[in-house]
Amino acid sequence: MEPYGPQHAPEILDYYSRNRAHLEPWEPARAPSFYTLEFHRRECEAAEAANRRGEFVRFAAFAKDGGALVALVNLWEIRRGIIQCAVIGYSADAAHQGRGYATEAAGAAVDHGFRALNLHRLQTSYHPTNERSGRVLRKLGFTVEGYARDYLYMGGAWRDAILVSRTNPDWVPLSGG
Ligand SMILES: CC(C)(COP(=O)(O)OP(=O)(O)OC[C@H]1O[C@@H](n2cnc3c(N)ncnc32)[C@H](O)[C@@H]1OP(=O)(O)O)[C@@H](O)C(=O)NCCC(=O)NCCS
C-alpha cells in the first residue's frame, strides 16, 4: 500500500473508471471532469501535499500478484488538539470482492493512523444496507456508536448511516500535552 503520488494518477483513473457503477451509489456525485487524467494528476499532487502537511492521507493498495490496484483507503480530516482523530474511507475493486482486500488495506490504514500518526480515534459510517462494509469494519474492531438519519448525500438522496469508531489503546500523550 502506498500514499498517493502523481505517479499513481493513471492507475487511479483506471480504477475509478472501471468501478464507476460499483462506487457511484456510495460516493459523492462526480462531475464529468472526474474521469480525466488531468483531474487525478491534480488530486494526487494535492493528496501528497496534504499528507506532508498532516491534513489527510490517501493510499492506493496493490495486489501482491501482478500489482493491480485493488483498493483505495483514505484517512480524512486528521484533527489534532484535544480530539486526535480522523475519518477512514475505503473501497475495493468490483472484480476482486470478497478476497479480503478492503479489510487488509483498511487495516493497514488503521495501523498507520494509530502507530505512525499516533491518532487516538478513527471513525466512519456506513449505509445500513451496505453489509459488506459493515463486515469490514467489524473485522477491524470498529464498534457501533449510533444511527444518524439523513446523514450523507449519496446517489442523489440523503441517506441514513450507522456511525462507528475505534480507539487506540496504545495512544501516546505528547510531552507537555
Ligand atoms: C465494501 C467493500 C469495500 C468491501 O470490499 P471487499 O474487498 O469485498 O471486502 P472484504 O473481502 O475485506 O470483506 C467483505 C466481507 O463482506 C462479506 N460479504 C460479501 N458479500 C456479502 C453480502 N452480499 N452480504 C453481506 N456480507 C457480504 C464477506 O464475506 C466478507 O466478510 P467475512 O470476511 O466476515 O466473510 C466493497 O464492496 C466496496 O468497495 N463497495 C463499494 C464502496 C463502499 O461501499 N465503500 C465503503 C463505504 S462505507
PDB file of C-alpha atoms and ligand atoms in Angstrom:
ATOM      1  CA  MET A   1       0.000   0.000   0.000  1.00  0.00           C
ATOM      2  CA  GLU A   2       1.398   3.421  -0.945  1.00  0.00           C
ATOM      3  CA  PRO A   3       0.357   7.009  -0.205  1.00  0.00           C
ATOM      4  CA  TYR A   4      -0.887   8.768  -3.356  1.00  0.00           C
ATOM      5  CA  GLY A   5       1.725  10.375  -5.571  1.00  0.00           C
ATOM      6  CA  PRO A   6       1.421  11.837  -9.098  1.00  0.00           C
ATOM      7  CA  GLN A   7       2.804   8.553 -10.477  1.00  0.00           C
ATOM      8  CA  HIS A   8      -0.404   6.791  -9.380  1.00  0.00           C
ATOM      9  CA  ALA A   9      -2.794   9.056 -11.334  1.00  0.00           C
ATOM     10  CA  PRO A  10      -3.228   6.772 -14.413  1.00  0.00           C
ATOM     11  CA  GLU A  11      -3.980   3.683 -12.284  1.00  0.00           C
ATOM     12  CA  ILE A  12      -6.370   5.607 -10.036  1.00  0.00           C
ATOM     13  CA  LEU A  13      -8.237   6.987 -13.053  1.00  0.00           C
ATOM     14  CA  ASP A  14      -8.470   3.453 -14.443  1.00  0.00           C
ATOM     15  CA  TYR A  15      -9.721   2.142 -11.061  1.00  0.00           C
ATOM     16  CA  TYR A  16     -12.488   4.758 -10.834  1.00  0.00           C
ATOM     17  CA  SER A  17     -13.434   4.302 -14.499  1.00  0.00           C
ATOM     18  CA  ARG A  18     -13.800   0.518 -14.345  1.00  0.00           C
ATOM     19  CA  ASN A  19     -15.586   0.716 -10.946  1.00  0.00           C
ATOM     20  CA  ARG A  20     -17.944   3.583 -11.816  1.00  0.00           C
ATOM     21  CA  ALA A  21     -21.208   1.665 -11.379  1.00  0.00           C
ATOM     22  CA  HIS A  22     -19.838  -0.166  -8.313  1.00  0.00           C
ATOM     23  CA  LEU A  23     -18.812   3.012  -6.462  1.00  0.00           C
ATOM     24  CA  GLU A  24     -21.303   5.693  -7.510  1.00  0.00           C
ATOM     25  CA  PRO A  25     -24.083   4.637  -5.081  1.00  0.00           C
ATOM     26  CA  TRP A  26     -21.685   5.040  -2.124  1.00  0.00           C
ATOM     27  CA  GLU A  27     -19.641   8.083  -3.066  1.00  0.00           C
ATOM     28  CA  PRO A  28     -20.243  11.790  -3.789  1.00  0.00           C
ATOM     29  CA  ALA A  29     -21.684  12.704  -7.200  1.00  0.00           C
ATOM     30  CA  ARG A  30     -18.855  13.037  -9.736  1.00  0.00           C
ATOM     31  CA  ALA A  31     -18.564  15.766 -12.389  1.00  0.00           C
ATOM     32  CA  PRO A  32     -17.603  14.518 -15.890  1.00  0.00           C
ATOM     33  CA  SER A  33     -14.109  16.012 -15.346  1.00  0.00           C
ATOM     34  CA  PHE A  34     -13.577  13.473 -12.542  1.00  0.00           C
ATOM     35  CA  TYR A  35     -12.986  10.790 -15.171  1.00  0.00           C
ATOM     36  CA  THR A  36      -9.938  12.512 -16.686  1.00  0.00           C
ATOM     37  CA  LEU A  37      -6.223  12.076 -16.134  1.00  0.00           C
ATOM     38  CA  GLU A  38      -5.743  15.789 -15.525  1.00  0.00           C
ATOM     39  CA  PHE A  39      -8.196  15.668 -12.606  1.00  0.00           C
ATOM     40  CA  HIS A  40      -6.418  12.735 -10.958  1.00  0.00           C
ATOM     41  CA  ARG A  41      -2.938  14.207 -11.502  1.00  0.00           C
ATOM     42  CA  ARG A  42      -4.107  17.291  -9.583  1.00  0.00           C
ATOM     43  CA  GLU A  43      -5.797  15.133  -6.903  1.00  0.00           C
ATOM     44  CA  CYS A  44      -2.667  13.022  -6.423  1.00  0.00           C
ATOM     45  CA  GLU A  45      -0.461  16.097  -6.145  1.00  0.00           C
ATOM     46  CA  ALA A  46      -2.905  17.688  -3.686  1.00  0.00           C
ATOM     47  CA  ALA A  47      -3.025  14.463  -1.647  1.00  0.00           C
ATOM     48  CA  GLU A  48       0.778  14.262  -1.496  1.00  0.00           C
ATOM     49  CA  ALA A  49       0.964  17.874  -0.267  1.00  0.00           C
ATOM     50  CA  ALA A  50      -1.874  17.337   2.246  1.00  0.00           C
ATOM     51  CA  ASN A  51      -0.074  14.255   3.586  1.00  0.00           C
ATOM     52  CA  ARG A  52       3.086  16.360   4.095  1.00  0.00           C
ATOM     53  CA  ARG A  53       1.016  18.984   5.950  1.00  0.00           C
ATOM     54  CA  GLY A  54      -0.651  16.290   8.108  1.00  0.00           C
ATOM     55  CA  GLU A  55      -4.187  17.071   6.834  1.00  0.00           C
ATOM     56  CA  PHE A  56      -5.176  13.772   5.210  1.00  0.00           C
ATOM     57  CA  VAL A  57      -3.585  10.651   3.699  1.00  0.00           C
ATOM     58  CA  ARG A  58      -4.824   8.727   0.678  1.00  0.00           C
ATOM     59  CA  PHE A  59      -3.493   5.238  -0.029  1.00  0.00           C
ATOM     60  CA  ALA A  60      -3.540   3.029  -3.110  1.00  0.00           C
ATOM     61  CA  ALA A  61      -3.324  -0.728  -2.398  1.00  0.00           C
ATOM     62  CA  PHE A  62      -1.865  -3.113  -4.974  1.00  0.00           C
ATOM     63  CA  ALA A  63      -2.276  -6.899  -5.253  1.00  0.00           C
ATOM     64  CA  LYS A  64       0.868  -8.842  -4.423  1.00  0.00           C
ATOM     65  CA  ASP A  65       0.472 -10.995  -7.544  1.00  0.00           C
ATOM     66  CA  GLY A  66       0.902  -8.789 -10.614  1.00  0.00           C
ATOM     67  CA  GLY A  67       0.429  -5.490  -8.820  1.00  0.00           C
ATOM     68  CA  ALA A  68      -3.058  -4.366  -9.978  1.00  0.00           C
ATOM     69  CA  LEU A  69      -4.609  -1.545  -7.964  1.00  0.00           C
ATOM     70  CA  VAL A  70      -7.280  -3.349  -5.919  1.00  0.00           C
ATOM     71  CA  ALA A  71      -8.347  -0.905  -3.180  1.00  0.00           C
ATOM     72  CA  LEU A  72      -8.228   2.734  -2.113  1.00  0.00           C
ATOM     73  CA  VAL A  73      -8.208   3.910   1.503  1.00  0.00           C
ATOM     74  CA  ASN A  74      -8.318   7.440   2.893  1.00  0.00           C
ATOM     75  CA  LEU A  75      -7.661   8.915   6.300  1.00  0.00           C
ATOM     76  CA  TRP A  76      -9.584  12.180   6.011  1.00  0.00           C
ATOM     77  CA  GLU A  77      -9.936  15.175   8.291  1.00  0.00           C
ATOM     78  CA  ILE A  78      -6.972  14.498  10.540  1.00  0.00           C
ATOM     79  CA  ARG A  79      -7.607  16.608  13.624  1.00  0.00           C
ATOM     80  CA  ARG A  80      -5.180  17.155  16.452  1.00  0.00           C
ATOM     81  CA  GLY A  81      -5.630  19.150  19.676  1.00  0.00           C
ATOM     82  CA  ILE A  82      -7.915  17.514  22.202  1.00  0.00           C
ATOM     83  CA  ILE A  83      -9.517  15.087  19.735  1.00  0.00           C
ATOM     84  CA  GLN A  84      -6.630  13.423  17.784  1.00  0.00           C
ATOM     85  CA  CYS A  85      -8.913  11.686  15.285  1.00  0.00           C
ATOM     86  CA  ALA A  86      -9.529  11.033  11.574  1.00  0.00           C
ATOM     87  CA  VAL A  87     -12.281   9.676   9.327  1.00  0.00           C
ATOM     88  CA  ILE A  88     -11.496   6.462   7.426  1.00  0.00           C
ATOM     89  CA  GLY A  89     -12.989   5.680   3.998  1.00  0.00           C
ATOM     90  CA  TYR A  90     -12.279   2.832   1.565  1.00  0.00           C
ATOM     91  CA  SER A  91     -13.354   0.926  -1.496  1.00  0.00           C
ATOM     92  CA  ALA A  92     -12.256  -2.253  -3.269  1.00  0.00           C
ATOM     93  CA  ASP A  93     -12.280  -3.239  -6.944  1.00  0.00           C
ATOM     94  CA  ALA A  94     -15.572  -4.844  -8.048  1.00  0.00           C
ATOM     95  CA  ALA A  95     -13.668  -7.625  -9.799  1.00  0.00           C
ATOM     96  CA  HIS A  96     -11.974  -8.677  -6.542  1.00  0.00           C
ATOM     97  CA  GLN A  97     -14.797  -8.564  -3.995  1.00  0.00           C
ATOM     98  CA  GLY A  98     -14.713 -10.889  -1.020  1.00  0.00           C
ATOM     99  CA  ARG A  99     -10.991 -11.617  -1.124  1.00  0.00           C
ATOM    100  CA  GLY A 100     -10.205  -9.583   1.963  1.00  0.00           C
ATOM    101  CA  TYR A 101      -8.566  -6.707   0.074  1.00  0.00           C
ATOM    102  CA  ALA A 102     -10.668  -3.986   1.742  1.00  0.00           C
ATOM    103  CA  THR A 103     -10.046  -5.455   5.190  1.00  0.00           C
ATOM    104  CA  GLU A 104      -6.312  -5.751   4.580  1.00  0.00           C
ATOM    105  CA  ALA A 105      -5.969  -2.255   3.084  1.00  0.00           C
ATOM    106  CA  ALA A 106      -8.185  -0.525   5.667  1.00  0.00           C
ATOM    107  CA  GLY A 107      -6.379  -2.472   8.412  1.00  0.00           C
ATOM    108  CA  ALA A 108      -3.037  -1.144   7.168  1.00  0.00           C
ATOM    109  CA  ALA A 109      -4.503   2.389   7.201  1.00  0.00           C
ATOM    110  CA  VAL A 110      -5.705   1.863  10.790  1.00  0.00           C
ATOM    111  CA  ASP A 111      -2.150   0.809  11.743  1.00  0.00           C
ATOM    112  CA  HIS A 112      -0.770   3.892  10.007  1.00  0.00           C
ATOM    113  CA  GLY A 113      -3.273   6.150  11.777  1.00  0.00           C
ATOM    114  CA  PHE A 114      -2.601   4.666  15.192  1.00  0.00           C
ATOM    115  CA  ARG A 115       1.125   3.915  15.015  1.00  0.00           C
ATOM    116  CA  ALA A 116       2.699   6.349  12.558  1.00  0.00           C
ATOM    117  CA  LEU A 117       0.308   9.258  13.183  1.00  0.00           C
ATOM    118  CA  ASN A 118      -0.445   8.447  16.838  1.00  0.00           C
ATOM    119  CA  LEU A 119      -4.145   9.220  16.398  1.00  0.00           C
ATOM    120  CA  HIS A 120      -6.419   8.280  19.267  1.00  0.00           C
ATOM    121  CA  ARG A 121      -9.630   7.707  17.339  1.00  0.00           C
ATOM    122  CA  LEU A 122     -10.757   6.625  13.869  1.00  0.00           C
ATOM    123  CA  GLN A 123     -14.378   6.987  12.898  1.00  0.00           C
ATOM    124  CA  THR A 124     -16.614   6.454   9.897  1.00  0.00           C
ATOM    125  CA  SER A 125     -20.140   5.480   8.894  1.00  0.00           C
ATOM    126  CA  TYR A 126     -21.823   3.058   6.515  1.00  0.00           C
ATOM    127  CA  HIS A 127     -25.269   2.763   4.989  1.00  0.00           C
ATOM    128  CA  PRO A 128     -27.472   0.219   6.807  1.00  0.00           C
ATOM    129  CA  THR A 129     -27.794  -1.874   3.625  1.00  0.00           C
ATOM    130  CA  ASN A 130     -24.026  -1.938   2.995  1.00  0.00           C
ATOM    131  CA  GLU A 131     -23.449  -5.197   4.832  1.00  0.00           C
ATOM    132  CA  ARG A 132     -20.066  -5.802   3.205  1.00  0.00           C
ATOM    133  CA  SER A 133     -18.759  -2.541   4.581  1.00  0.00           C
ATOM    134  CA  GLY A 134     -20.252  -3.356   7.977  1.00  0.00           C
ATOM    135  CA  ARG A 135     -18.385  -6.695   7.908  1.00  0.00           C
ATOM    136  CA  VAL A 136     -15.101  -4.982   7.034  1.00  0.00           C
ATOM    137  CA  LEU A 137     -15.489  -2.574   9.958  1.00  0.00           C
ATOM    138  CA  ARG A 138     -16.479  -5.296  12.417  1.00  0.00           C
ATOM    139  CA  LYS A 139     -13.480  -7.405  11.383  1.00  0.00           C
ATOM    140  CA  LEU A 140     -11.270  -4.375  12.073  1.00  0.00           C
ATOM    141  CA  GLY A 141     -12.652  -3.892  15.571  1.00  0.00           C
ATOM    142  CA  PHE A 142     -14.858  -0.848  14.945  1.00  0.00           C
ATOM    143  CA  THR A 143     -17.921  -0.653  17.200  1.00  0.00           C
ATOM    144  CA  VAL A 144     -21.290   0.952  16.591  1.00  0.00           C
ATOM    145  CA  GLU A 145     -21.893   4.313  18.246  1.00  0.00           C
ATOM    146  CA  GLY A 146     -25.235   5.338  16.833  1.00  0.00           C
ATOM    147  CA  TYR A 147     -27.615   5.788  13.939  1.00  0.00           C
ATOM    148  CA  ALA A 148     -27.743   9.073  12.038  1.00  0.00           C
ATOM    149  CA  ARG A 149     -30.777   9.909   9.918  1.00  0.00           C
ATOM    150  CA  ASP A 150     -30.271  11.673   6.558  1.00  0.00           C
ATOM    151  CA  TYR A 151     -26.542  11.824   7.243  1.00  0.00           C
ATOM    152  CA  LEU A 152     -24.822  11.738   3.816  1.00  0.00           C
ATOM    153  CA  TYR A 153     -25.923  12.917   0.365  1.00  0.00           C
ATOM    154  CA  MET A 154     -25.055   9.956  -1.883  1.00  0.00           C
ATOM    155  CA  GLY A 155     -26.556   8.573  -5.062  1.00  0.00           C
ATOM    156  CA  GLY A 156     -28.828  11.615  -5.342  1.00  0.00           C
ATOM    157  CA  ALA A 157     -30.530  11.441  -1.910  1.00  0.00           C
ATOM    158  CA  TRP A 158     -29.890  11.935   1.802  1.00  0.00           C
ATOM    159  CA  ARG A 159     -29.022   8.534   3.293  1.00  0.00           C
ATOM    160  CA  ASP A 160     -29.081   7.223   6.851  1.00  0.00           C
ATOM    161  CA  ALA A 161     -25.852   5.912   8.329  1.00  0.00           C
ATOM    162  CA  ILE A 162     -24.564   3.655  11.093  1.00  0.00           C
ATOM    163  CA  LEU A 163     -21.818   5.513  12.958  1.00  0.00           C
ATOM    164  CA  VAL A 164     -18.790   3.502  14.082  1.00  0.00           C
ATOM    165  CA  SER A 165     -15.416   4.144  15.665  1.00  0.00           C
ATOM    166  CA  ARG A 166     -12.329   2.518  17.087  1.00  0.00           C
ATOM    167  CA  THR A 167      -9.930   3.988  19.625  1.00  0.00           C
ATOM    168  CA  ASN A 168      -6.208   3.406  20.044  1.00  0.00           C
ATOM    169  CA  PRO A 169      -5.277   1.739  23.338  1.00  0.00           C
ATOM    170  CA  ASP A 170      -1.586   2.456  22.656  1.00  0.00           C
ATOM    171  CA  TRP A 171      -2.000   6.199  22.099  1.00  0.00           C
ATOM    172  CA  VAL A 172       0.964   8.109  23.499  1.00  0.00           C
ATOM    173  CA  PRO A 173       0.415  11.565  25.044  1.00  0.00           C
ATOM    174  CA  LEU A 174       2.788  14.156  23.638  1.00  0.00           C
ATOM    175  CA  SER A 175       5.137  15.615  26.186  1.00  0.00           C
ATOM    176  CA  GLY A 176       3.585  18.778  27.542  1.00  0.00           C
ATOM    177  CA  GLY A 177       0.185  17.867  26.039  1.00  0.00           C
TER     178      GLY A 177
HETATM  179  C1  LIG B   1     -17.438  -2.633   0.974  1.00  0.00           C
HETATM  180  C2  LIG B   1     -16.210  -3.057   0.179  1.00  0.00           C
HETATM  181  C3  LIG B   1     -15.078  -2.056   0.443  1.00  0.00           C
HETATM  182  C4  LIG B   1     -15.799  -4.482   0.622  1.00  0.00           C
HETATM  183  O1  LIG B   1     -14.636  -4.853  -0.104  1.00  0.00           O
HETATM  184  P1  LIG B   1     -14.094  -6.378  -0.079  1.00  0.00           P
HETATM  185  O2  LIG B   1     -12.683  -6.368  -0.588  1.00  0.00           O
HETATM  186  O3  LIG B   1     -15.068  -7.252  -0.745  1.00  0.00           O
HETATM  187  O4  LIG B   1     -14.100  -6.645   1.491  1.00  0.00           O
HETATM  188  P2  LIG B   1     -13.512  -7.918   2.254  1.00  0.00           P
HETATM  189  O5  LIG B   1     -13.334  -9.049   1.288  1.00  0.00           O
HETATM  190  O6  LIG B   1     -12.339  -7.465   3.036  1.00  0.00           O
HETATM  191  O7  LIG B   1     -14.692  -8.247   3.288  1.00  0.00           O
HETATM  192  C5  LIG B   1     -16.022  -8.341   2.807  1.00  0.00           C
HETATM  193  C6  LIG B   1     -16.886  -9.029   3.839  1.00  0.00           C
HETATM  194  O8  LIG B   1     -18.263  -8.940   3.425  1.00  0.00           O
HETATM  195  C7  LIG B   1     -18.807 -10.259   3.321  1.00  0.00           C
HETATM  196  N1  LIG B   1     -19.780 -10.233   2.217  1.00  0.00           N
HETATM  197  C8  LIG B   1     -19.566 -10.389   0.908  1.00  0.00           C
HETATM  198  N2  LIG B   1     -20.731 -10.288   0.233  1.00  0.00           N
HETATM  199  C9  LIG B   1     -21.683 -10.016   1.145  1.00  0.00           C
HETATM  200  C10 LIG B   1     -23.070  -9.781   1.073  1.00  0.00           C
HETATM  201  N3  LIG B   1     -23.722  -9.789  -0.079  1.00  0.00           N
HETATM  202  N4  LIG B   1     -23.726  -9.508   2.235  1.00  0.00           N
HETATM  203  C11 LIG B   1     -23.090  -9.478   3.418  1.00  0.00           C
HETATM  204  N5  LIG B   1     -21.744  -9.688   3.551  1.00  0.00           N
HETATM  205  C12 LIG B   1     -21.064  -9.972   2.409  1.00  0.00           C
HETATM  206  C13 LIG B   1     -17.621 -11.138   3.027  1.00  0.00           C
HETATM  207  O9  LIG B   1     -17.919 -12.474   3.324  1.00  0.00           O
HETATM  208  C14 LIG B   1     -16.591 -10.507   3.985  1.00  0.00           C
HETATM  209  O10 LIG B   1     -16.854 -10.802   5.331  1.00  0.00           O
HETATM  210  P3  LIG B   1     -16.187 -12.073   6.091  1.00  0.00           P
HETATM  211  O11 LIG B   1     -14.697 -11.989   5.843  1.00  0.00           O
HETATM  212  O12 LIG B   1     -16.553 -11.873   7.516  1.00  0.00           O
HETATM  213  O13 LIG B   1     -16.768 -13.298   5.488  1.00  0.00           O
HETATM  214  C15 LIG B   1     -16.505  -3.117  -1.350  1.00  0.00           C
HETATM  215  O14 LIG B   1     -17.642  -3.918  -1.556  1.00  0.00           O
HETATM  216  C16 LIG B   1     -16.756  -1.744  -1.994  1.00  0.00           C
HETATM  217  O15 LIG B   1     -15.819  -1.105  -2.471  1.00  0.00           O
HETATM  218  N6  LIG B   1     -18.019  -1.328  -2.021  1.00  0.00           N
HETATM  219  C17 LIG B   1     -18.383  -0.032  -2.650  1.00  0.00           C
HETATM  220  C18 LIG B   1     -17.796   1.148  -1.888  1.00  0.00           C
HETATM  221  C19 LIG B   1     -18.132   1.093  -0.413  1.00  0.00           C
HETATM  222  O16 LIG B   1     -19.169   0.598  -0.004  1.00  0.00           O
HETATM  223  N7  LIG B   1     -17.227   1.636   0.410  1.00  0.00           N
HETATM  224  C20 LIG B   1     -17.432   1.692   1.860  1.00  0.00           C
HETATM  225  C21 LIG B   1     -18.329   2.835   2.194  1.00  0.00           C
HETATM  226  S1  LIG B   1     -18.692   2.855   3.961  1.00  0.00           S
END
